[in-house]
XYZ file of C-alpha atoms in Angstrom:
697
model
C 0.000 0.000 0.000
C 1.326 3.435 -0.952
C 2.011 5.784 1.957
C 0.982 9.412 2.202
C 4.573 10.467 1.487
C 4.624 8.395 -1.719
C 1.418 10.110 -2.755
C 2.805 13.547 -1.911
C 5.613 13.063 -4.428
C 3.819 11.066 -7.092
C 0.014 10.970 -6.849
C -1.781 8.770 -9.363
C -4.922 10.900 -9.189
C -5.661 14.398 -7.920
C -8.903 16.111 -6.979
C -9.026 19.915 -6.808
C -11.663 21.045 -4.299
C -12.577 24.604 -5.173
C -11.518 24.207 -8.816
C -11.694 27.499 -10.700
C -12.024 28.485 -14.334
C -9.601 31.329 -13.689
C -6.004 30.016 -13.880
C -4.818 32.976 -11.817
C -6.809 31.899 -8.775
C -5.614 29.436 -6.146
C -8.194 26.863 -7.253
C -7.361 27.354 -10.944
C -3.573 27.463 -11.061
C -3.007 23.757 -10.212
C -5.356 22.729 -13.049
C -3.368 24.874 -15.467
C -0.072 23.373 -14.337
C -1.267 19.762 -14.368
C -2.377 20.230 -17.945
C 0.582 22.296 -19.147
C 3.402 20.266 -17.599
C 2.382 16.774 -18.614
C 0.785 15.182 -15.578
C -0.322 11.710 -16.664
C -2.623 10.832 -13.775
C -6.328 11.501 -13.422
C -7.528 14.991 -12.513
C -10.911 15.546 -10.846
C -12.079 19.187 -10.518
C -14.633 19.638 -7.695
C -17.012 22.580 -8.084
C -20.747 22.290 -7.331
C -21.530 25.556 -9.175
C -19.979 24.812 -12.572
C -20.277 21.909 -14.995
C -16.861 22.514 -16.469
C -13.633 24.376 -15.613
C -10.657 24.856 -17.937
C -12.074 22.276 -20.330
C -12.497 19.603 -17.648
C -15.820 18.174 -16.459
C -16.429 18.942 -12.802
C -18.087 16.944 -10.051
C -20.138 18.528 -7.252
C -18.392 16.541 -4.498
C -15.873 13.790 -3.796
C -18.742 11.343 -3.328
C -19.645 11.746 -7.000
C -16.259 10.595 -8.279
C -15.756 7.099 -9.745
C -12.887 6.483 -7.296
C -11.235 8.015 -4.273
C -8.420 10.239 -5.544
C -5.036 9.636 -3.933
C -4.472 13.370 -3.381
C -6.966 16.147 -2.833
C -6.046 19.822 -3.122
C -8.201 21.913 -0.781
C -8.460 25.428 -2.223
C -11.513 26.711 -0.359
C -11.386 29.052 2.662
C -12.285 28.897 6.343
C -14.913 26.478 7.592
C -15.368 25.076 4.077
C -11.754 23.921 4.160
C -12.306 22.015 7.403
C -15.459 20.405 5.969
C -13.564 19.477 2.820
C -10.792 17.873 4.856
C -13.297 15.775 6.779
C -14.912 14.733 3.491
C -11.524 13.701 2.122
C -10.899 11.468 5.113
C -14.262 9.779 4.805
C -13.823 9.292 1.044
C -10.534 7.424 1.329
C -8.174 10.160 0.119
C -4.622 9.265 1.133
C -3.209 12.792 1.266
C -4.912 16.163 1.581
C -2.999 19.237 0.490
C -4.483 22.248 2.304
C -3.729 25.543 0.605
C -6.214 27.304 2.887
C -4.877 29.664 5.573
C -6.168 30.920 8.930
C -5.065 28.136 11.256
C -1.922 27.635 13.355
C -0.141 30.629 11.808
C -2.688 33.099 13.189
C -2.507 34.905 16.515
C -4.391 33.441 19.425
C -5.163 29.850 20.296
C -8.310 29.279 18.224
C -6.548 28.699 14.914
C -4.040 26.298 16.434
C -6.816 24.397 18.198
C -8.851 24.053 14.975
C -5.750 22.830 13.193
C -4.989 20.248 15.850
C -8.555 18.937 15.903
C -8.886 18.560 12.146
C -5.538 16.759 11.878
C -6.596 14.321 14.591
C -9.741 13.506 12.612
C -7.740 13.079 9.409
C -5.234 10.737 11.025
C -8.077 8.719 12.532
C -9.228 8.101 8.950
C -5.707 7.055 7.898
C -5.159 10.235 5.872
C -2.065 12.471 5.927
C -2.252 16.248 5.619
C 0.169 18.758 4.077
C -0.395 22.338 5.234
C -2.520 24.252 5.991
C -1.142 27.481 4.535
C 0.772 25.511 1.887
C 1.623 26.929 -1.524
C 1.736 23.390 -2.834
C 3.816 20.457 -3.983
C 5.600 20.210 -7.337
C 7.326 17.204 -8.897
C 8.665 18.162 -12.317
C 9.746 14.609 -13.008
C 6.115 13.473 -13.182
C 4.312 16.730 -13.969
C 2.449 16.562 -10.652
C 2.457 20.324 -10.070
C -0.081 20.724 -7.270
C 0.844 24.343 -6.612
C -0.442 27.863 -7.162
C 2.969 29.571 -7.338
C 3.411 32.108 -10.129
C 7.103 31.219 -10.355
C 6.486 28.249 -12.629
C 5.086 30.620 -15.246
C 7.937 33.082 -14.869
C 10.691 30.433 -14.947
C 9.861 27.529 -17.257
C 10.274 24.202 -15.436
C 12.909 21.681 -16.405
C 13.373 18.384 -14.622
C 16.780 18.157 -13.013
C 18.916 16.858 -10.123
C 17.917 19.317 -7.365
C 15.225 18.845 -4.746
C 13.825 21.751 -2.712
C 11.703 21.241 0.403
C 10.538 24.227 2.406
C 8.115 25.228 5.110
C 7.646 28.540 3.306
C 5.916 28.805 -0.057
C 8.159 31.603 -1.273
C 11.303 29.781 -0.207
C 10.255 26.690 -2.122
C 10.256 28.663 -5.364
C 12.808 31.462 -4.935
C 15.714 28.972 -4.961
C 13.950 27.258 -7.875
C 13.923 30.540 -9.812
C 17.578 31.249 -9.053
C 18.612 27.784 -10.190
C 16.509 27.886 -13.340
C 18.039 31.265 -14.167
C 21.405 29.511 -14.179
C 20.121 26.696 -16.383
C 19.924 24.100 -13.599
C 16.947 21.767 -13.638
C 14.862 21.132 -10.526
C 13.004 17.893 -9.783
C 11.112 18.878 -6.614
C 9.844 22.190 -5.182
C 7.600 21.477 -2.167
C 6.137 23.785 0.487
C 4.691 22.199 3.637
C 3.245 25.363 5.198
C 2.251 24.920 8.844
C 3.581 21.346 9.087
C 0.422 20.350 10.926
C 0.952 16.695 10.015
C 3.438 15.935 7.221
C 6.495 17.956 8.157
C 9.236 19.471 6.056
C 11.602 16.910 7.604
C 9.394 13.957 6.646
C 9.070 15.202 3.095
C 12.851 15.688 2.961
C 13.203 11.975 3.758
C 11.049 11.067 0.775
C 12.852 13.445 -1.591
C 16.255 12.170 -0.414
C 15.207 8.688 -1.580
C 14.515 9.887 -5.143
C 17.299 8.433 -7.342
C 17.095 11.477 -9.608
C 18.046 13.891 -6.820
C 21.743 14.758 -6.433
C 21.421 17.855 -4.237
C 18.822 18.583 -1.555
C 18.030 22.143 -0.431
C 15.915 22.827 2.657
C 14.337 25.945 4.111
C 13.423 25.522 7.782
C 11.739 27.889 10.198
C 11.653 25.260 12.923
C 12.728 21.658 13.420
C 9.932 20.126 15.496
C 10.816 16.545 14.515
C 14.625 16.290 14.382
C 14.426 12.509 14.226
C 13.005 12.760 10.695
C 15.620 15.291 9.607
C 18.340 13.026 10.991
C 16.909 10.160 8.952
C 16.727 12.330 5.830
C 20.403 13.182 6.305
C 21.286 9.516 6.779
C 19.458 8.554 3.586
C 21.158 11.382 1.705
C 24.645 10.426 2.967
C 24.041 6.824 1.979
C 23.291 8.012 -1.556
C 26.088 10.606 -1.554
C 23.592 13.480 -1.769
C 24.689 16.696 -0.014
C 22.004 18.462 2.031
C 22.119 22.249 2.456
C 19.722 23.885 4.911
C 18.761 27.507 5.370
C 17.427 27.679 8.922
C 15.891 31.053 9.700
C 15.067 32.486 13.100
C 18.657 33.191 14.197
C 17.457 36.266 16.123
C 14.575 37.012 18.468
C 12.953 39.134 15.761
C 13.315 36.341 13.217
C 11.851 33.821 15.647
C 8.817 36.029 16.254
C 8.327 36.450 12.516
C 8.524 32.680 11.988
C 5.824 32.152 14.592
C 3.440 34.473 12.743
C 4.372 33.084 9.320
C 3.906 29.342 9.703
C 3.155 28.941 13.382
C 6.671 27.571 13.829
C 8.223 27.493 17.282
C 11.859 28.508 16.926
C 14.710 26.314 18.104
C 17.751 27.525 20.022
C 20.084 28.569 17.237
C 23.381 27.283 18.615
C 21.832 23.855 19.160
C 20.539 23.887 15.585
C 24.116 24.467 14.409
C 25.331 21.504 16.444
C 22.512 19.266 15.216
C 23.046 20.076 11.538
C 26.785 19.539 11.878
C 26.205 16.257 13.694
C 24.265 14.942 10.706
C 26.447 16.315 7.925
C 24.049 19.083 6.822
C 25.636 22.324 5.625
C 23.960 25.447 6.988
C 23.516 28.318 4.539
C 23.505 31.926 5.725
C 20.898 33.321 3.326
C 18.986 32.594 0.130
C 21.859 33.281 -2.255
C 24.167 31.176 -0.087
C 21.670 28.303 -0.330
C 22.145 27.990 -4.100
C 25.544 29.634 -4.592
C 27.609 26.454 -4.987
C 25.018 24.299 -6.775
C 27.035 23.859 -9.990
C 30.057 22.698 -7.992
C 28.007 20.149 -6.033
C 26.353 18.777 -9.150
C 29.700 17.813 -10.693
C 29.766 14.908 -8.237
C 33.344 15.595 -7.105
C 34.663 13.961 -3.931
C 37.463 16.256 -2.686
C 40.457 14.547 -1.113
C 41.968 17.511 0.721
C 42.231 21.279 1.154
C 45.342 21.960 -0.924
C 44.546 24.380 -3.719
C 46.486 25.278 -6.831
C 45.585 28.666 -8.340
C 46.309 29.421 -11.998
C 45.706 32.676 -13.858
C 46.990 34.875 -16.648
C 46.929 37.765 -14.151
C 49.300 38.291 -11.250
C 46.652 40.336 -9.431
C 44.135 37.516 -9.723
C 46.749 35.131 -8.310
C 47.222 37.387 -5.276
C 43.476 37.809 -4.720
C 42.955 34.060 -5.063
C 45.648 33.414 -2.448
C 43.929 35.829 -0.051
C 40.517 34.262 -0.651
C 41.871 30.731 -0.203
C 43.582 31.592 3.082
C 40.417 33.244 4.396
C 38.476 30.052 3.584
C 40.961 27.665 5.163
C 42.431 26.359 1.897
C 46.211 26.113 1.642
C 48.346 27.084 -1.348
C 51.376 24.908 -0.770
C 54.522 25.279 -2.900
C 54.699 22.917 -5.841
C 57.310 20.187 -5.814
C 60.649 20.894 -7.591
C 59.875 18.360 -10.302
C 56.500 20.038 -10.935
C 58.117 23.449 -11.215
C 60.709 22.001 -13.546
C 57.950 20.594 -15.756
C 56.160 23.936 -15.779
C 59.384 25.736 -16.562
C 59.745 23.692 -19.710
C 56.316 24.912 -20.873
C 55.980 28.468 -19.578
C 58.173 31.470 -20.399
C 60.986 32.281 -17.992
C 59.146 35.275 -16.515
C 56.102 33.185 -15.482
C 55.621 32.290 -11.786
C 55.695 28.545 -11.212
C 55.380 28.264 -7.431
C 51.699 28.463 -6.419
C 49.763 30.457 -7.505
C 50.911 29.856 -11.062
C 50.941 33.067 -13.110
C 51.062 32.089 -16.792
C 51.049 35.794 -17.770
C 50.164 37.087 -21.202
C 51.807 34.012 -22.722
C 48.253 32.662 -22.883
C 47.630 35.026 -25.772
C 50.295 33.402 -27.936
C 49.734 29.797 -26.815
C 46.093 28.831 -26.405
C 47.055 25.301 -25.312
C 48.825 26.384 -22.128
C 45.992 25.162 -19.934
C 45.968 21.722 -21.542
C 49.758 21.531 -21.237
C 50.272 22.660 -17.650
C 47.229 21.150 -15.897
C 48.368 17.492 -16.257
C 51.799 18.462 -14.936
C 50.325 20.118 -11.851
C 47.764 17.356 -11.272
C 50.537 14.902 -10.331
C 51.728 17.162 -7.510
C 50.763 16.217 -3.948
C 49.838 19.846 -3.325
C 46.998 19.653 -5.857
C 43.674 18.563 -4.366
C 41.641 21.219 -6.177
C 42.130 23.939 -8.759
C 41.174 27.551 -9.263
C 41.447 29.026 -12.759
C 41.169 32.788 -13.110
C 40.669 34.428 -16.500
C 39.991 38.079 -15.677
C 40.502 39.345 -19.212
C 40.329 37.603 -22.574
C 38.910 38.469 -25.949
C 40.235 39.066 -29.440
C 43.284 36.901 -30.069
C 42.517 34.458 -27.256
C 41.160 31.016 -28.053
C 38.772 31.041 -25.108
C 36.947 27.979 -26.351
C 40.209 26.024 -26.164
C 40.843 27.249 -22.603
C 37.369 26.183 -21.558
C 37.431 22.849 -23.385
C 40.836 21.888 -21.968
C 39.916 22.909 -18.417
C 36.666 20.919 -18.492
C 38.373 17.888 -20.031
C 41.028 17.997 -17.323
C 38.432 18.067 -14.544
C 36.571 15.176 -16.149
C 39.736 13.086 -16.534
C 41.128 13.637 -13.028
C 37.951 13.903 -10.972
C 39.527 16.835 -9.139
C 37.403 19.922 -8.442
C 38.059 22.899 -10.710
C 36.359 26.280 -10.361
C 36.692 29.194 -12.752
C 36.472 32.933 -12.170
C 35.640 34.873 -15.353
C 34.030 38.309 -14.945
C 33.508 38.793 -18.704
C 30.136 37.299 -19.712
C 31.451 36.141 -23.099
C 34.341 34.266 -21.465
C 32.144 32.827 -18.709
C 29.665 31.582 -21.317
C 32.337 29.486 -23.051
C 33.476 27.822 -19.829
C 29.872 27.214 -18.823
C 29.105 25.701 -22.225
C 31.781 23.089 -21.563
C 30.366 22.277 -18.117
C 32.872 24.121 -15.910
C 31.501 25.844 -12.774
C 32.005 29.565 -13.450
C 31.814 32.513 -11.051
C 32.199 36.232 -11.505
C 35.120 36.688 -9.096
C 37.829 34.704 -7.351
C 36.309 35.135 -3.873
C 32.976 33.658 -4.963
C 34.628 30.773 -6.846
C 36.869 29.851 -3.928
C 33.995 30.193 -1.472
C 32.021 27.626 -3.483
C 35.017 25.309 -3.652
C 35.679 25.684 0.066
C 32.030 24.892 0.804
C 32.190 21.736 -1.290
C 35.316 20.574 0.510
C 34.035 21.519 3.957
C 30.664 19.897 3.353
C 32.206 16.597 2.315
C 34.379 16.714 5.433
C 31.208 17.272 7.446
C 29.477 14.322 5.771
C 32.535 12.121 6.314
C 32.593 13.000 10.024
C 28.896 12.212 10.317
C 29.501 8.815 8.695
C 32.480 8.114 10.938
C 30.416 8.927 14.010
C 27.544 6.930 12.520
C 25.205 9.703 13.601
C 22.038 7.914 14.566
C 18.585 8.721 15.899
C 18.093 11.823 18.011
C 18.848 10.961 21.633
C 16.165 13.139 23.212
C 16.187 11.861 26.781
C 13.869 14.242 28.666
C 14.445 15.033 32.307
C 12.418 13.070 34.812
C 9.249 14.843 35.878
C 9.489 16.861 39.059
C 10.654 20.114 40.599
C 14.148 21.231 39.599
C 16.540 22.072 42.433
C 20.098 23.382 42.614
C 22.661 21.151 44.278
C 25.170 23.101 46.285
C 28.789 23.069 45.127
C 29.842 20.289 47.484
C 26.978 18.060 46.367
C 27.705 18.922 42.716
C 31.421 18.099 42.985
C 30.741 14.854 44.828
C 28.192 13.784 42.223
C 30.608 14.469 39.372
C 33.394 12.601 41.174
C 31.225 9.497 41.561
C 30.427 9.806 37.834
C 34.099 9.462 36.912
C 34.969 13.140 36.448
C 38.088 14.293 38.337
C 37.433 17.092 40.838
C 39.672 19.240 42.999
C 40.538 17.885 46.497
C 38.160 19.685 48.838
C 36.341 19.499 52.150
C 32.902 20.793 53.146
C 33.324 22.527 56.502
C 30.454 23.642 58.687
C 32.524 25.152 61.490
C 35.703 27.252 61.642
C 37.421 24.349 63.369
C 36.676 22.033 60.446
C 37.965 24.682 58.035
C 41.270 24.940 59.906
C 41.596 21.151 59.869
C 41.050 21.176 56.102
C 43.790 23.816 55.705
C 46.223 21.563 57.558
C 45.163 18.452 55.670
C 45.310 19.979 52.168
C 48.783 21.446 52.806
C 49.330 24.689 51.038
C 47.350 27.598 49.713
C 43.605 26.923 49.704
C 40.453 28.485 48.375
C 37.540 29.124 50.717
C 34.096 29.425 49.102
C 30.680 29.889 50.612
C 28.414 26.905 49.939
C 24.655 27.298 49.493
C 21.991 25.500 47.505
C 20.412 28.925 46.947
C 23.401 30.442 45.110
C 24.604 29.410 41.640
C 27.155 32.214 41.104
C 29.338 32.901 44.131
C 31.748 35.615 43.018
C 29.006 38.268 42.735
C 28.261 37.858 46.478
C 31.894 37.888 47.612
C 31.836 34.199 48.449
C 35.204 33.297 46.903
C 38.524 33.784 48.762
C 41.674 32.538 47.048
C 45.287 31.792 47.968
C 44.800 31.567 51.741
C 47.708 30.154 53.734
C 47.204 31.051 57.419
C 44.608 30.036 60.016
C 43.579 33.683 60.507
C 42.913 34.101 56.768
C 40.788 30.940 56.713
C 38.803 31.921 59.824
C 38.149 35.401 58.454
C 37.047 33.963 55.104
C 34.694 31.533 56.899
C 33.070 34.400 58.799
C 32.818 36.575 55.677
C 31.098 33.805 53.714
C 28.599 33.151 56.510
C 27.770 36.855 56.750
C 27.444 37.293 52.980
C 24.977 34.397 52.715
C 22.993 35.728 55.656
C 22.832 39.164 53.993
C 21.572 37.526 50.800
C 18.910 35.505 52.707
C 20.527 32.333 51.375
C 21.038 29.080 53.213
C 24.458 28.521 54.803
C 25.502 24.954 53.990
C 29.080 25.559 55.146
C 32.206 26.559 53.285
C 34.256 24.553 50.839
C 37.973 24.501 51.502
C 39.777 23.266 48.406
C 43.370 22.999 47.301
C 44.591 25.846 45.095
C 45.345 24.346 41.707
C 47.361 26.026 38.986
C 47.380 24.731 35.438
C 47.736 26.133 31.922
C 44.145 27.127 30.998
C 40.703 27.380 32.517
C 38.138 25.516 30.427
C 34.362 25.242 30.525
C 32.393 22.013 30.460
C 28.620 22.120 30.645
C 25.448 20.357 29.583
C 21.702 20.876 29.429
C 18.622 19.238 27.958
C 17.129 20.894 24.909
C 13.383 20.308 24.708
C 13.642 19.242 21.043
C 17.144 17.874 20.486
C 17.812 16.328 23.892
C 21.134 16.416 25.782
C 23.620 19.058 24.613
C 27.208 19.318 25.884
C 29.160 22.587 25.828
C 32.972 22.637 25.606
C 35.326 25.576 25.332
C 37.200 28.296 27.144
C 36.140 28.936 30.721
C 36.878 31.522 33.349
C 35.248 34.677 34.590
C 34.324 36.198 31.228
C 32.775 33.190 29.500
C 29.364 34.865 29.181
C 30.764 38.181 27.953
C 33.261 36.642 25.502
C 31.970 33.136 24.728
C 34.302 30.796 22.853
C 32.506 27.471 22.999
C 31.257 24.622 20.828
C 28.255 22.338 21.262
C 28.197 18.567 20.893
C 25.247 16.180 20.826
C 25.972 12.873 22.546
C 27.061 10.239 21.936
C 30.491 11.456 20.853
C 34.088 10.451 21.486
C 37.363 12.151 22.404
C 38.190 12.791 18.757
C 34.913 14.673 18.317
C 35.753 16.866 21.311
C 39.203 17.653 19.921
C 37.739 18.545 16.517
C 35.246 20.876 18.200
C 37.990 22.576 20.232
C 40.127 22.971 17.100
C 37.465 25.295 15.656
C 37.553 27.737 18.575
C 39.429 31.033 18.808
C 41.490 29.582 21.634
C 42.671 26.647 19.488
C 46.111 28.118 18.601
C 46.823 28.681 22.305
C 45.834 25.119 23.193
C 48.005 23.836 20.353
C 51.037 25.681 21.734
C 52.313 29.082 20.735
C 55.331 31.351 21.357
C 57.465 28.395 22.352
C 54.873 26.826 24.644
C 54.143 23.124 24.381
C 50.614 21.968 23.471
C 48.169 21.716 26.368
C 47.401 18.107 27.285
C 43.641 17.802 26.833
C 43.234 14.053 27.290
C 41.578 14.251 30.712
C 39.351 17.154 29.675
C 38.174 15.342 26.537
C 37.498 12.177 28.560
C 35.498 14.265 31.035
C 33.452 15.761 28.195
C 32.656 12.279 26.873
C 31.697 11.220 30.410
C 29.348 14.210 30.746
C 27.671 13.281 27.453
C 27.202 9.694 28.605
C 25.906 10.908 31.970
C 23.286 13.145 30.371
C 22.028 10.255 28.251
C 22.008 7.745 31.094
C 20.729 9.772 34.050
C 17.416 11.541 33.518
C 17.640 13.166 36.952
C 20.161 15.706 35.636
C 18.601 18.835 34.107
C 21.846 20.739 33.555
C 25.380 21.023 34.853
C 28.114 23.625 34.629
C 31.801 23.011 35.363
C 33.754 26.284 35.303
C 36.607 26.220 35.528
C 37.890 22.824 34.521
C 41.641 23.372 34.822
C 43.890 21.772 32.188
C 47.656 21.421 31.816
C 50.624 20.940 34.135
C 49.009 17.819 35.594
C 46.172 19.877 37.108
C 43.341 18.366 35.067
C 40.193 18.582 37.167
C 36.956 20.402 37.873
C 37.462 23.265 40.325
C 33.859 24.415 40.576
C 30.531 22.917 39.535
C 26.807 23.628 39.553
C 24.271 20.856 38.983
C 20.529 21.277 38.578
C 18.592 18.072 39.189
C 15.068 16.830 39.701
C 14.132 16.958 43.370
C 13.478 13.867 45.479
C 15.259 11.466 43.159
C 18.004 10.400 45.525
C 20.843 12.197 43.758
């Protein structure tokens, strides 16, 4: 039996409820498209007031049809739309596509309640629903264009290797228009609207399975069902299909706008980043970024590294390409002596043969230079990818030969090659031979860098075998703050090293701890009512004498009394000095589950955050890769003669925190700051744990 998702992509029959004679109305546009673009299934217009629309015989209702259509487009407003949906369920329709608005995207609770009720009735009848507030579904491979978008009139459809799935109607067709303007065919352009039942993530799963799709583009305003998006990414990786997502709602204003647009509840943006990275999905910054590198992706290249060779007939272009490559994390390594020797035998003596390779104006007199030098460079270990810049060419240049030889080289070697050609006539020749062409060197190298980075992301996701979303919710109950002593003891029993310390409830116990711990100590007020101690003057460092410890004890007691906070004692802990203060934290996201935070710690972590997020399970290698992307990475790696910081214990602790958050649903969140690293002082110095009350923690 065909599922609702199968029907969404390839319905065998379609009814249009609210069918119109006017092709410029919502109920008329789908009929126009189904006829114009070659849909081969049965079409049933439903209109009780007309005998015929657009040359097709109408029926007054679904009950008058000879069969139950697989899909029904609902293009009537308000209460009539709800009645039509109920009729579809009773008639045996497998999928209802609701173009009608006025439900979950509206202000107030009434619209959301109506939406929830009607979906429940539909599901009870075994019917799936796309929408409401959907612009429609479009499969150009089958001609099933169940959409009212004007874009398909403005930009003539052509079946192709790109799939687009969006919650927004506009963002299902704007990328389509941009791609068609560049001559790229599109197979799917679907808009799910409010995602009341079939979600954008579910539909992405179905599109990812389509063997004709080689690139999948998503527009997301929320991710309410990350398990389906994770599965879509897994399917796509299995097929070698890159997935690029534009997730809006990065700001509070954007999140509010998303809520009013599709009724979407925004996700925490930093967690979205971590989730997409976890599953090998590249996150675009804006609409143009979503489609910018499409031609490069569709070549099917599998980059093997980040070493770039830049070639141009302009020294300035070589310099600009080097700058752009460095900014994008691509390296221009010197070519091997034997490579330079081979180039020297081809190029004039005044040409630069290091990297970038400046072939100068010699290109004017020898149109075969590209075909002669590219095979020589391709053998060099420094050549994982190529940039070719042709800023100026025209009369006297055999541009067609340049383009033909460059494209043939890329085809023969399988190595990525991008071209920058600002002159339209030159760009047209390279494009005609199938080479990805961009206006400038920065844009070309950005696209190449994205391709390389995205494949690295997909490879990491495969190595980690990113699986289902591990959303382990916290146990039900009131959340309480454990005091620092309780927090440190809990972490210690969970396998995380903590600073030697003693909880002291009297000055006498504090003095005994000073003697036992031998050396400078820290004295900190301990209270289950206080998460941040420094603001209240509860932290006293570097104490060495009994008088200093007694005075600190009294000051902590008084400060807690002044703050109306419980006095649970003071913590006397050994002063520990290492190389760096790090942060290690975790919390439970309501959608994505446990999230672990790693990065630089210390006093200013909130003002100057330098952290990365990881979704468990992960291993030590994943932690190291996350830390390598931080601003602090060069310091941790060793600089100005310093040795690298040993992060083994810290990375193990991060893995342990991830495992703890998955295994123990009593923990709501935890914060270790600082976790000292280096010089053998690898341990948590301070910790705050929030847990569910009365669970025996």
